GROMACS .gro file of C-alpha atoms in nm:
model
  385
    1UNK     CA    1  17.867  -4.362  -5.735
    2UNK     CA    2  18.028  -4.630  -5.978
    3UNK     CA    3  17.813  -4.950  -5.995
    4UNK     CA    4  18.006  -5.128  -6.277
    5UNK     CA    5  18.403  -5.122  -6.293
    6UNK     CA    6  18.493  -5.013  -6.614
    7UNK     CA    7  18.753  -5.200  -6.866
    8UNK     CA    8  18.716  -4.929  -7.112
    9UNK     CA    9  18.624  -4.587  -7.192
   10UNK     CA   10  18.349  -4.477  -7.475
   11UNK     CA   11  18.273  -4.148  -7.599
   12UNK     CA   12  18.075  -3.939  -7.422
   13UNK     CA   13  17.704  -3.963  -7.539
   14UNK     CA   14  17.788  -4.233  -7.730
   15UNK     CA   15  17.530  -4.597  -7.713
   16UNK     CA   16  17.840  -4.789  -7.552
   17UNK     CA   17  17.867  -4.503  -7.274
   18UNK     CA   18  17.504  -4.443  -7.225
   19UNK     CA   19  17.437  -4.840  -7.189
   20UNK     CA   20  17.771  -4.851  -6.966
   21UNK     CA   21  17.677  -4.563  -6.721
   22UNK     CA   22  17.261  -4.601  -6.714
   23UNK     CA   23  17.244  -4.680  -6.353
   24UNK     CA   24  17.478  -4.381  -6.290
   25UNK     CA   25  17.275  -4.174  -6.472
   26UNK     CA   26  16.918  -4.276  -6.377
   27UNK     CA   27  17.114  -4.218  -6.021
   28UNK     CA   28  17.163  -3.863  -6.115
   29UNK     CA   29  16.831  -3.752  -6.232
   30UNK     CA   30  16.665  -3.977  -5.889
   31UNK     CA   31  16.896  -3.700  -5.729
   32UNK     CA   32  16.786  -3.430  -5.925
   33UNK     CA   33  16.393  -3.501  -5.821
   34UNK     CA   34  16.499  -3.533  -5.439
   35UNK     CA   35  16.672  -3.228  -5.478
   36UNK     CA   36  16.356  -3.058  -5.609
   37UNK     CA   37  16.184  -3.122  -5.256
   38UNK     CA   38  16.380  -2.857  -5.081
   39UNK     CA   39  16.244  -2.574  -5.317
   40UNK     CA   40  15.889  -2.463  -5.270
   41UNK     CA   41  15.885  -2.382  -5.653
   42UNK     CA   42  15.930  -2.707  -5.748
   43UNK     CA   43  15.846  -2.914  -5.465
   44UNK     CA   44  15.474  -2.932  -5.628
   45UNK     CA   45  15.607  -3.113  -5.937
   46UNK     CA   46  15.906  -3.293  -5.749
   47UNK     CA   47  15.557  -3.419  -5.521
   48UNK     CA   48  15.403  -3.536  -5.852
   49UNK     CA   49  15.680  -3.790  -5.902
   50UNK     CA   50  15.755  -3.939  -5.568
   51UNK     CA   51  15.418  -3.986  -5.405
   52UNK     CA   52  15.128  -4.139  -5.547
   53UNK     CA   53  14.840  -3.918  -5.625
   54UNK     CA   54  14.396  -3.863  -5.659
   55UNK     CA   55  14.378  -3.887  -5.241
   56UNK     CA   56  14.069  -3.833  -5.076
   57UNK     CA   57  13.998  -3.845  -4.713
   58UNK     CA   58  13.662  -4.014  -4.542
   59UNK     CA   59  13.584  -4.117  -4.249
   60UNK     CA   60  13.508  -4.448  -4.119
   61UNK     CA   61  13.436  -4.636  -3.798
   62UNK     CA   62  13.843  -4.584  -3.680
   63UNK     CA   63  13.834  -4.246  -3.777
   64UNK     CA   64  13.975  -4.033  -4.096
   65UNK     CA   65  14.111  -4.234  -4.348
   66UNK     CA   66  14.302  -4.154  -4.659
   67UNK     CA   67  14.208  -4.337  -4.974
   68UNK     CA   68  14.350  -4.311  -5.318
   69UNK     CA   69  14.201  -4.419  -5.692
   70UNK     CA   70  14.425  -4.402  -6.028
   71UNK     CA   71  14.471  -4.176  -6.308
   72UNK     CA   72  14.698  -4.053  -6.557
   73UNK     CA   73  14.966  -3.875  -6.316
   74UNK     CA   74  15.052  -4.228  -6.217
   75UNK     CA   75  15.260  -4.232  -6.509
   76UNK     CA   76  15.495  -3.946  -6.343
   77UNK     CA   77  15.508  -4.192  -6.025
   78UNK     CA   78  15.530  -4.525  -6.237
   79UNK     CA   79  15.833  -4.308  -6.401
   80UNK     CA   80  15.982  -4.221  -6.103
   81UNK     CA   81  16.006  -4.578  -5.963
   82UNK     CA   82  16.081  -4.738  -6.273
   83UNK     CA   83  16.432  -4.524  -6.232
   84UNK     CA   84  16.422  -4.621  -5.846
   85UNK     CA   85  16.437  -5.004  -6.009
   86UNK     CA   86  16.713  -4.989  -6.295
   87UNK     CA   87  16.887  -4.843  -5.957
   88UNK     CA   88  16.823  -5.135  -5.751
   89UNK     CA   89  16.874  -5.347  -6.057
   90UNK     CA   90  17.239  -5.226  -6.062
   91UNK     CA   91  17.320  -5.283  -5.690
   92UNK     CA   92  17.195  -5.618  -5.676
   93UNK     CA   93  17.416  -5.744  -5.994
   94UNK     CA   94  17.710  -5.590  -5.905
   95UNK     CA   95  17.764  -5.637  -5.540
   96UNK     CA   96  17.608  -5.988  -5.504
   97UNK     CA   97  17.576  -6.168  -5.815
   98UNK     CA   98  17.871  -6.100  -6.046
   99UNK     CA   99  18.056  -6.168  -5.710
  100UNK     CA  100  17.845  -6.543  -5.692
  101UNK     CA  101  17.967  -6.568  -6.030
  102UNK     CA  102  18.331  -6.500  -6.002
  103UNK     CA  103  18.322  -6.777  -5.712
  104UNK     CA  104  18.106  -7.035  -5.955
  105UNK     CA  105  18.305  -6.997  -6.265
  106UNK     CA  106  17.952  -7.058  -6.479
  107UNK     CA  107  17.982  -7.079  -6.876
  108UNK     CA  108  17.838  -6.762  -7.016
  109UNK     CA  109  17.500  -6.964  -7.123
  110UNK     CA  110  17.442  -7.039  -6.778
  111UNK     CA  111  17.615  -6.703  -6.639
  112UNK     CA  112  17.262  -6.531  -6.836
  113UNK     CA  113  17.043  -6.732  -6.644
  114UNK     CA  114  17.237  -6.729  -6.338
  115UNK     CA  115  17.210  -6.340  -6.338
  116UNK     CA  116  16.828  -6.374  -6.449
  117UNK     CA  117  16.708  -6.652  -6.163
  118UNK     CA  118  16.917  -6.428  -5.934
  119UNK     CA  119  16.730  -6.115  -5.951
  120UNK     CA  120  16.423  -6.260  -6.030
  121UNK     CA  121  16.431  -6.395  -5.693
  122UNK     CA  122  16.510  -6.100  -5.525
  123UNK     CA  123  16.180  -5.939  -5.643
  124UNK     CA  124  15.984  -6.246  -5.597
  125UNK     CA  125  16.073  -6.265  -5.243
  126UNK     CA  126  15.994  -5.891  -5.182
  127UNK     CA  127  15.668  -5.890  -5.401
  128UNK     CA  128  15.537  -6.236  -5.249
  129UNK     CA  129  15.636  -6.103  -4.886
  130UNK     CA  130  15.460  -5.739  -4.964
  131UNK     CA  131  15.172  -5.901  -5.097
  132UNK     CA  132  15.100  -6.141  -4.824
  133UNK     CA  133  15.120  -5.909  -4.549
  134UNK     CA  134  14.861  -5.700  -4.769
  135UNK     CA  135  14.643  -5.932  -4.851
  136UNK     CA  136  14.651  -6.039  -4.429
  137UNK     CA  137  14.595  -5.662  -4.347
  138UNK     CA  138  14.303  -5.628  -4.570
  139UNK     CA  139  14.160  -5.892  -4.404
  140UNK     CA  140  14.109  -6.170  -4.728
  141UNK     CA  141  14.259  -6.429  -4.621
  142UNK     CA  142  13.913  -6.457  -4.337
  143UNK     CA  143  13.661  -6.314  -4.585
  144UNK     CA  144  13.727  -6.432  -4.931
  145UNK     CA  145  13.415  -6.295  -5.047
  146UNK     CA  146  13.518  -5.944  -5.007
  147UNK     CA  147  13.720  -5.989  -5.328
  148UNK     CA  148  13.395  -5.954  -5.531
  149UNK     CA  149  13.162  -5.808  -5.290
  150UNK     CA  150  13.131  -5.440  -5.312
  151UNK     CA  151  13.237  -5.419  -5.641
  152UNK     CA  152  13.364  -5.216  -5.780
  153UNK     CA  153  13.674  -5.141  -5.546
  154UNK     CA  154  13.752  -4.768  -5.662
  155UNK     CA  155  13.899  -4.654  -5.370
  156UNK     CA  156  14.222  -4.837  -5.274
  157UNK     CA  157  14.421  -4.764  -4.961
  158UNK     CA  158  14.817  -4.664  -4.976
  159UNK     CA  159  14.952  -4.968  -4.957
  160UNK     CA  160  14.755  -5.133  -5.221
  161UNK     CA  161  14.755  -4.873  -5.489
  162UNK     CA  162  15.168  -4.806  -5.396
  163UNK     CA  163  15.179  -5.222  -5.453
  164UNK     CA  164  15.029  -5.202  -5.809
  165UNK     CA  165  15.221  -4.878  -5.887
  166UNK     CA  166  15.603  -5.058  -5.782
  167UNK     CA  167  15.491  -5.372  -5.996
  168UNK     CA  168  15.406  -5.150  -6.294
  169UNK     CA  169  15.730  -4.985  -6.244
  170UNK     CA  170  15.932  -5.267  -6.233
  171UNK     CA  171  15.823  -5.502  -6.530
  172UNK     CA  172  15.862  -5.174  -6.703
  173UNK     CA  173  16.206  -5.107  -6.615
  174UNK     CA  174  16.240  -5.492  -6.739
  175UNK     CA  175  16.214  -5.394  -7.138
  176UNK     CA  176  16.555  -5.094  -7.128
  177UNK     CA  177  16.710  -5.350  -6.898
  178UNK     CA  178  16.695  -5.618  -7.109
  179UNK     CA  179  16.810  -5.430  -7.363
  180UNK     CA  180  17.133  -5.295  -7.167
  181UNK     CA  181  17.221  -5.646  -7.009
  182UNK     CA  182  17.240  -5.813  -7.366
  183UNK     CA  183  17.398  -5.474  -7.579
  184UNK     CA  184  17.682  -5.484  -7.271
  185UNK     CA  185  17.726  -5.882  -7.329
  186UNK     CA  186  17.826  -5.843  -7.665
  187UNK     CA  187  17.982  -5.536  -7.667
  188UNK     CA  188  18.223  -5.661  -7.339
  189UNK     CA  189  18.289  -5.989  -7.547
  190UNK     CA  190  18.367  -5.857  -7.949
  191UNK     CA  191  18.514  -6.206  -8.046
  192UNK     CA  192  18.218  -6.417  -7.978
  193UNK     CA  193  17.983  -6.156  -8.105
  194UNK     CA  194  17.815  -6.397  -8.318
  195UNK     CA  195  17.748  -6.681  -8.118
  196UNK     CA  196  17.639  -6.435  -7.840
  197UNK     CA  197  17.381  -6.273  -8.097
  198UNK     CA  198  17.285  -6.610  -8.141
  199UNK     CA  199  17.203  -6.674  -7.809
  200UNK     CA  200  17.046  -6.341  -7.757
  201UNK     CA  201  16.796  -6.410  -8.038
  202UNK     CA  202  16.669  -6.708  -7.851
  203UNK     CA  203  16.652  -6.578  -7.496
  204UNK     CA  204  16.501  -6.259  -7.582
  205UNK     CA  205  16.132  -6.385  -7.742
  206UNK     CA  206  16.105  -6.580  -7.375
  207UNK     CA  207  16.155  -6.278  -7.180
  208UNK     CA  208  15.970  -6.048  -7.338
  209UNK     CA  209  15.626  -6.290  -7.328
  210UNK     CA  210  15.675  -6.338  -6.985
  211UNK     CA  211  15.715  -5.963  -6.931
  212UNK     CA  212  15.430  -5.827  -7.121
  213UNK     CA  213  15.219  -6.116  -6.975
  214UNK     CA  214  15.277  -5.963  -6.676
  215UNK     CA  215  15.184  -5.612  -6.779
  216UNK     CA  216  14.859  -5.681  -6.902
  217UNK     CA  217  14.755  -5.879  -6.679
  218UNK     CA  218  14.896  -5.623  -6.383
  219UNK     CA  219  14.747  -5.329  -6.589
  220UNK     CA  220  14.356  -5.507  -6.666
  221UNK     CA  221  14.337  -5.577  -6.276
  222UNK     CA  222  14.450  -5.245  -6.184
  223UNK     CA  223  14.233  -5.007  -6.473
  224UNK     CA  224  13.938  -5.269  -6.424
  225UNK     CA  225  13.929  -5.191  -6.004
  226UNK     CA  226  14.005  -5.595  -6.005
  227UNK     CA  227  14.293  -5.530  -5.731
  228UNK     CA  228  14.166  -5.706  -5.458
  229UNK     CA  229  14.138  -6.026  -5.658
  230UNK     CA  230  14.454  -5.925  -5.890
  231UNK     CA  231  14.631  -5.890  -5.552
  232UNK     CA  232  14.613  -6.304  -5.440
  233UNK     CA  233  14.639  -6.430  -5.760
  234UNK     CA  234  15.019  -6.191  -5.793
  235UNK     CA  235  15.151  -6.365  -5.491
  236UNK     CA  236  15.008  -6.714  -5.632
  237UNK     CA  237  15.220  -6.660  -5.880
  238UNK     CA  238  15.515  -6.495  -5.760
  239UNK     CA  239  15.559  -6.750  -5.490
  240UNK     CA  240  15.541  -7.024  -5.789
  241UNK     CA  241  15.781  -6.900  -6.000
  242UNK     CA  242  16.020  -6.784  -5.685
  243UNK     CA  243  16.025  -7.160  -5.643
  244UNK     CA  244  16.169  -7.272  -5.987
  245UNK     CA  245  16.413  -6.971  -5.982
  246UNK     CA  246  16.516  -7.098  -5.656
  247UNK     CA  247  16.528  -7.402  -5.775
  248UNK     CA  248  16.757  -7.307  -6.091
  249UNK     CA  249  17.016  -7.145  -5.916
  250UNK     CA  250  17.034  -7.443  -5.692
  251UNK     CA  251  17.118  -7.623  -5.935
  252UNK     CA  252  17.349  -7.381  -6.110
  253UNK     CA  253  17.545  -7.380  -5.788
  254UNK     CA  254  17.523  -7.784  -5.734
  255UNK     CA  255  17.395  -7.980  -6.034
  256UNK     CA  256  17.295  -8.289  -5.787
  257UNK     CA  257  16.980  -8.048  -5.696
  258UNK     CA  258  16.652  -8.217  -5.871
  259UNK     CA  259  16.403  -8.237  -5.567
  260UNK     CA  260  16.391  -7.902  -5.563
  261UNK     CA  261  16.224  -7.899  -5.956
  262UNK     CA  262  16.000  -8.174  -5.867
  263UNK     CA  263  15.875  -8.019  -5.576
  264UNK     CA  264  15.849  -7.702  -5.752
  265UNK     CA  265  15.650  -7.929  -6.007
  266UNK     CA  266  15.391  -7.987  -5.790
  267UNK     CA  267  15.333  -7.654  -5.657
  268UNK     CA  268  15.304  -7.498  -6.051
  269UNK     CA  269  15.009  -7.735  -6.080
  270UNK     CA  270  14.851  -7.649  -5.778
  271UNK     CA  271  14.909  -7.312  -5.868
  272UNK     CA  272  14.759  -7.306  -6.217
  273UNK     CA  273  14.454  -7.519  -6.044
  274UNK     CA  274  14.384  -7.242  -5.778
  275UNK     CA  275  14.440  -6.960  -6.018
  276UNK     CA  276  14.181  -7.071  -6.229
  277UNK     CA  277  13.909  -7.180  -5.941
  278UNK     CA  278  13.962  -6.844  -5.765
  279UNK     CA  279  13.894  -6.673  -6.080
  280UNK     CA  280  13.563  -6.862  -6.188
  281UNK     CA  281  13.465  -6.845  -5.793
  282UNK     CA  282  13.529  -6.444  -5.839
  283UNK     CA  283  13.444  -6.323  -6.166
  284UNK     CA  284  13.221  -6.594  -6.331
  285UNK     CA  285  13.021  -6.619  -6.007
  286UNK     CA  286  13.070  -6.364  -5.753
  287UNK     CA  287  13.018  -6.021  -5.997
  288UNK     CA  288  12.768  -6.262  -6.201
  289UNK     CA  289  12.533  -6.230  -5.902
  290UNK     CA  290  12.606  -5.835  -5.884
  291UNK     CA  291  12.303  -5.627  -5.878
  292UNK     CA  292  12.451  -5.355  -6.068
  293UNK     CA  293  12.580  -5.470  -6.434
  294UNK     CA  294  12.631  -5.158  -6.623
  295UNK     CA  295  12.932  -5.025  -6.810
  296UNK     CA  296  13.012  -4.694  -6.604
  297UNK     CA  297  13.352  -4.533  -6.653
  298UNK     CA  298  13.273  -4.222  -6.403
  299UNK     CA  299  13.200  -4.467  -6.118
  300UNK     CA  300  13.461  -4.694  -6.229
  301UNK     CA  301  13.198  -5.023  -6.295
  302UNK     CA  302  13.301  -5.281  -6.561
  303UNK     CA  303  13.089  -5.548  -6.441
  304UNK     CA  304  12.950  -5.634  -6.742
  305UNK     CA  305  12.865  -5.982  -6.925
  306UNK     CA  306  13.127  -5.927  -7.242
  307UNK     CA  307  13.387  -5.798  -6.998
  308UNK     CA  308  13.388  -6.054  -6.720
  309UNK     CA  309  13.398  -6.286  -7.003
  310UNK     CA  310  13.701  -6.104  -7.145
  311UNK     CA  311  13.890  -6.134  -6.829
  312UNK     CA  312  13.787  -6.503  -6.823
  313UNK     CA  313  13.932  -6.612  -7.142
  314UNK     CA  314  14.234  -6.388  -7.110
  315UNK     CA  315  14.359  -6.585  -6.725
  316UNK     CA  316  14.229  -6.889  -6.878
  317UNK     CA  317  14.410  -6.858  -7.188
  318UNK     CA  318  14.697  -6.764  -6.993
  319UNK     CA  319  14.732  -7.052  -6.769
  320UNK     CA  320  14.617  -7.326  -7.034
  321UNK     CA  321  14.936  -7.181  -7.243
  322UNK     CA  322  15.158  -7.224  -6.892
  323UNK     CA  323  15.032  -7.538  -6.830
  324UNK     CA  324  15.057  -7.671  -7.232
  325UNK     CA  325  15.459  -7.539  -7.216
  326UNK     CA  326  15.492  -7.709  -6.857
  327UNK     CA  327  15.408  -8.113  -6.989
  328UNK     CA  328  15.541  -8.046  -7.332
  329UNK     CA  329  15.875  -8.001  -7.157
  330UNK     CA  330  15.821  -8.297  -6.949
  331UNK     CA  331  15.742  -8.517  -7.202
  332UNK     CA  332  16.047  -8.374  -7.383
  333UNK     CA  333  16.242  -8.413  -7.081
  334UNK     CA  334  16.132  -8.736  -7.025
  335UNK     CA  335  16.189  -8.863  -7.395
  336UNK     CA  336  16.540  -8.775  -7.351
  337UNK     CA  337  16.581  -8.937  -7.020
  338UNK     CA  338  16.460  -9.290  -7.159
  339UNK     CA  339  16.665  -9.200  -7.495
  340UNK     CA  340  16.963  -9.149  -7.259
  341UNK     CA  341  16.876  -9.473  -7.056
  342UNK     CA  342  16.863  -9.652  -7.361
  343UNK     CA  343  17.218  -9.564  -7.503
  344UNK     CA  344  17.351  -9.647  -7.190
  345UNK     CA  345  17.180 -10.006  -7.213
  346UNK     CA  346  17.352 -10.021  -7.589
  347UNK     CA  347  17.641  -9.927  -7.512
  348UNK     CA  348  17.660 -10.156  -7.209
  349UNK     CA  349  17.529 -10.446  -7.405
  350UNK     CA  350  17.797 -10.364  -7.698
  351UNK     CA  351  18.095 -10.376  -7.436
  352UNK     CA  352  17.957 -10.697  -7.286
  353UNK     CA  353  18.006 -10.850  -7.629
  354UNK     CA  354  18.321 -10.776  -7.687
  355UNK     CA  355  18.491 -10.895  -7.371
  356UNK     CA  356  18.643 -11.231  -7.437
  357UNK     CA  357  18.493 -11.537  -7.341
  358UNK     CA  358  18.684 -11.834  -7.122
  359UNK     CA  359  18.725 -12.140  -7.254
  360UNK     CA  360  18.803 -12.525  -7.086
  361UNK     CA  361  19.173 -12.444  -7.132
  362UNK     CA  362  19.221 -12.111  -7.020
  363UNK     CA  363  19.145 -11.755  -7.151
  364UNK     CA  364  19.245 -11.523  -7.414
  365UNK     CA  365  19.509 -11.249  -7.376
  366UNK     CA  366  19.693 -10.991  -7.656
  367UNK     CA  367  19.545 -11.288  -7.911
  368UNK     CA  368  19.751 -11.584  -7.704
  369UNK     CA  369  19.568 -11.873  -7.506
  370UNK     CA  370  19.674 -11.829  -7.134
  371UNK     CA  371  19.606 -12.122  -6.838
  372UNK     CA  372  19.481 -12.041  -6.575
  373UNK     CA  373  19.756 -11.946  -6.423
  374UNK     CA  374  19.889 -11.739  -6.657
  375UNK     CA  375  20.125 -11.980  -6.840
  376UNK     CA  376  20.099 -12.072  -7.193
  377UNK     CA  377  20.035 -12.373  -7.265
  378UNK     CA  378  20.261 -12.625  -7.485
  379UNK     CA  379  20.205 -12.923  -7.676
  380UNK     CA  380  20.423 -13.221  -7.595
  381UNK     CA  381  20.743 -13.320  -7.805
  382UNK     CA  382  20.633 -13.667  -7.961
  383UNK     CA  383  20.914 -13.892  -8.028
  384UNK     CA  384  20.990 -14.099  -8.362
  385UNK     CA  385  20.967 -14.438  -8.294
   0.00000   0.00000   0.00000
């Protein structure tokens, strides 16, 4: 199963082959794991990987249900998927955007971010979906104060604790894959090494605080037993940032789009607004008013004054930074639109001088005076007396 096609041959185990053939070979060993399910001798371990593990069973009002809470053999699973993604990774670049990109013709600037919005969207569509649907089937969407009562929320149900797990495993796969996508750019394109260094060096600082903004934030609502309020403010997010993506390749495709980034404007606003409400509503008031404020790592409690106030600063820190980058580049943008604007007026103004001005006999033309109707005029012959 070839994902890329291949204009040239490396060594075997050399970098250039490795970073060439990764999907192929994170393909293989995904194989290798299935395979291990047919075989009771290793169908134990193969287990370890593929499903996600500490299950209990209790019984409730609808019957016997099947809970789960974390621990360190999540990393095998978190592993497992994280492979599962540089997979999916793969399929989505090759078979739909590199064939967007062939039809677009995009400079290799905006090719990078073409390829980024692209599969960004992808998983915020799935993630923003998947989330919404859990968050409705949990039932918080008609009894927000279940994301704080009860606390803490130990025990978390398949599709909550497989949602955390798939997120983990996907912003991880994010820091080899951004280090494959830019190796391959240069190494495909040896003449304009340099300037694509260049470029590299300035897009790679942006993606990596965005992607380990994500893990800790993903990884102190998920060790914390914060899912339930971790869980809305994900899709809050992911359906704000799905809307400038959007909006990006829209405009990659037609350059005319630029309702779609004022819209999206609004919504980041709203977004940062509610993010921060929800979590003072949750944290600074909801587990404030919990009876039981003790540090217990058997039961799985963090509900303590120095944490909660940890978790505040950290989201409010977070979106204060969002925000701060958001109207700096609007005021930038916005300085260059009037700087534009006024160039234009200059330049206008300096064109209006120079066109020649009529006068009561006619009008200038390649340094002559021409009538009005186009004839030059000439003075009388006087005769001597």
């Amino acid at each position: 199963m070839a994902f890329r096609r291949r204009n040239k041959s490396y060594p075997f185990f050399s970098q250039e082959f490795l970073i060439q053939n990764h999907a192929d070979i994170v393909f293989s060993l995904v194989i290798f794991v299935l395979i291990g399910l047919m075989f009771e001798t290793t169908a134990k371990t193969a287990i370890l990987f593929i499903q996600p593990q500490y299950n209990i069973s209790t019984m409730s009002a609808d019957g016997e249900m099947t809970l789960y809470h974390y621990g360190w053999k999540d990393c095998a699973t978190v592993l497992f998927y994280l492979c599962i993604t540089i997979i999916l990774h793969a399929v989505v670049q090759e078979y739909v955007l590199d064939k967007v990109n062939r039809r677009l013709h995009l400079s290799k600037s905006k090719n990078t971010k073409f390829n980024e919005s692209g599969q960004l969207c992808v998983f915020y569509l799935v993630s923003s979906v998947w989330s919404l649907y859990v968050i409705a089937t949990e039932g918080f969407l008609l009894h927000p104060s279940s994301l704080w009562e009860n606390y803490p929320h130990v025990h978390l149900r398949f599709q909550v604790k497989f949602f955390y797990l798939t997120q983990l495993a996907y912003w991880f796969h994010a820091l080899p894959e951004l280090y494959f996508q830019k190796v391959r750019k240069v190494s495909e394109d040896e003449r304009n090494a340099e300037t694509l260094m260049q470029g590299i060096c300035e897009e790679v600082p942006r993606q990596l605080q965005y992607i380990s903004l994500y893990l800790l934030h993903i990884l102190a609502a998920y060790l914390l037993n914060l899912t339930r309020v971790g869980l809305v403010l994900l899709f809050l997010q992911y359906l704000s940032e799905m809307g400038f993506h959007l909006s990006r390749l829209f405009y990659f495709i037609d350059e005319n789009h630029h309702k779609m980034f004022e819209m999206w404007s609004v919504g980041f606003v709203l977004t940062r607004m509610i993010t921060l409400t929800l979590m003072f509503l949750a944290v600074g008031f909801g587990l404030a008013r919990s009876e039981n404020q003790m540090l217990d790592l058997e039961t799985g409690n963090f509900n303590t004054l120095s944490i909660r106030l940890l978790v505040l600063f950290m989201v409010c820190f977070t979106q204060s930074w969002l925000l701060w980058k958001f109207f700096r580049f609007q005021l930038s943008r916005t300085r260059e639109l009037r700087l534009e604007q006024a160039r234009k007026r200059a330049a206008n103004k300096q064109q209006m001088q120079r066109t020649p001005k009529r006068d009561s006999v006619g009008h200038h033309e390649n340094g002559l005076i021409k009538a009005e109707n186009g004839t030059s005029p000439r003075l009388k012959k006087i005769k001597a007396p």
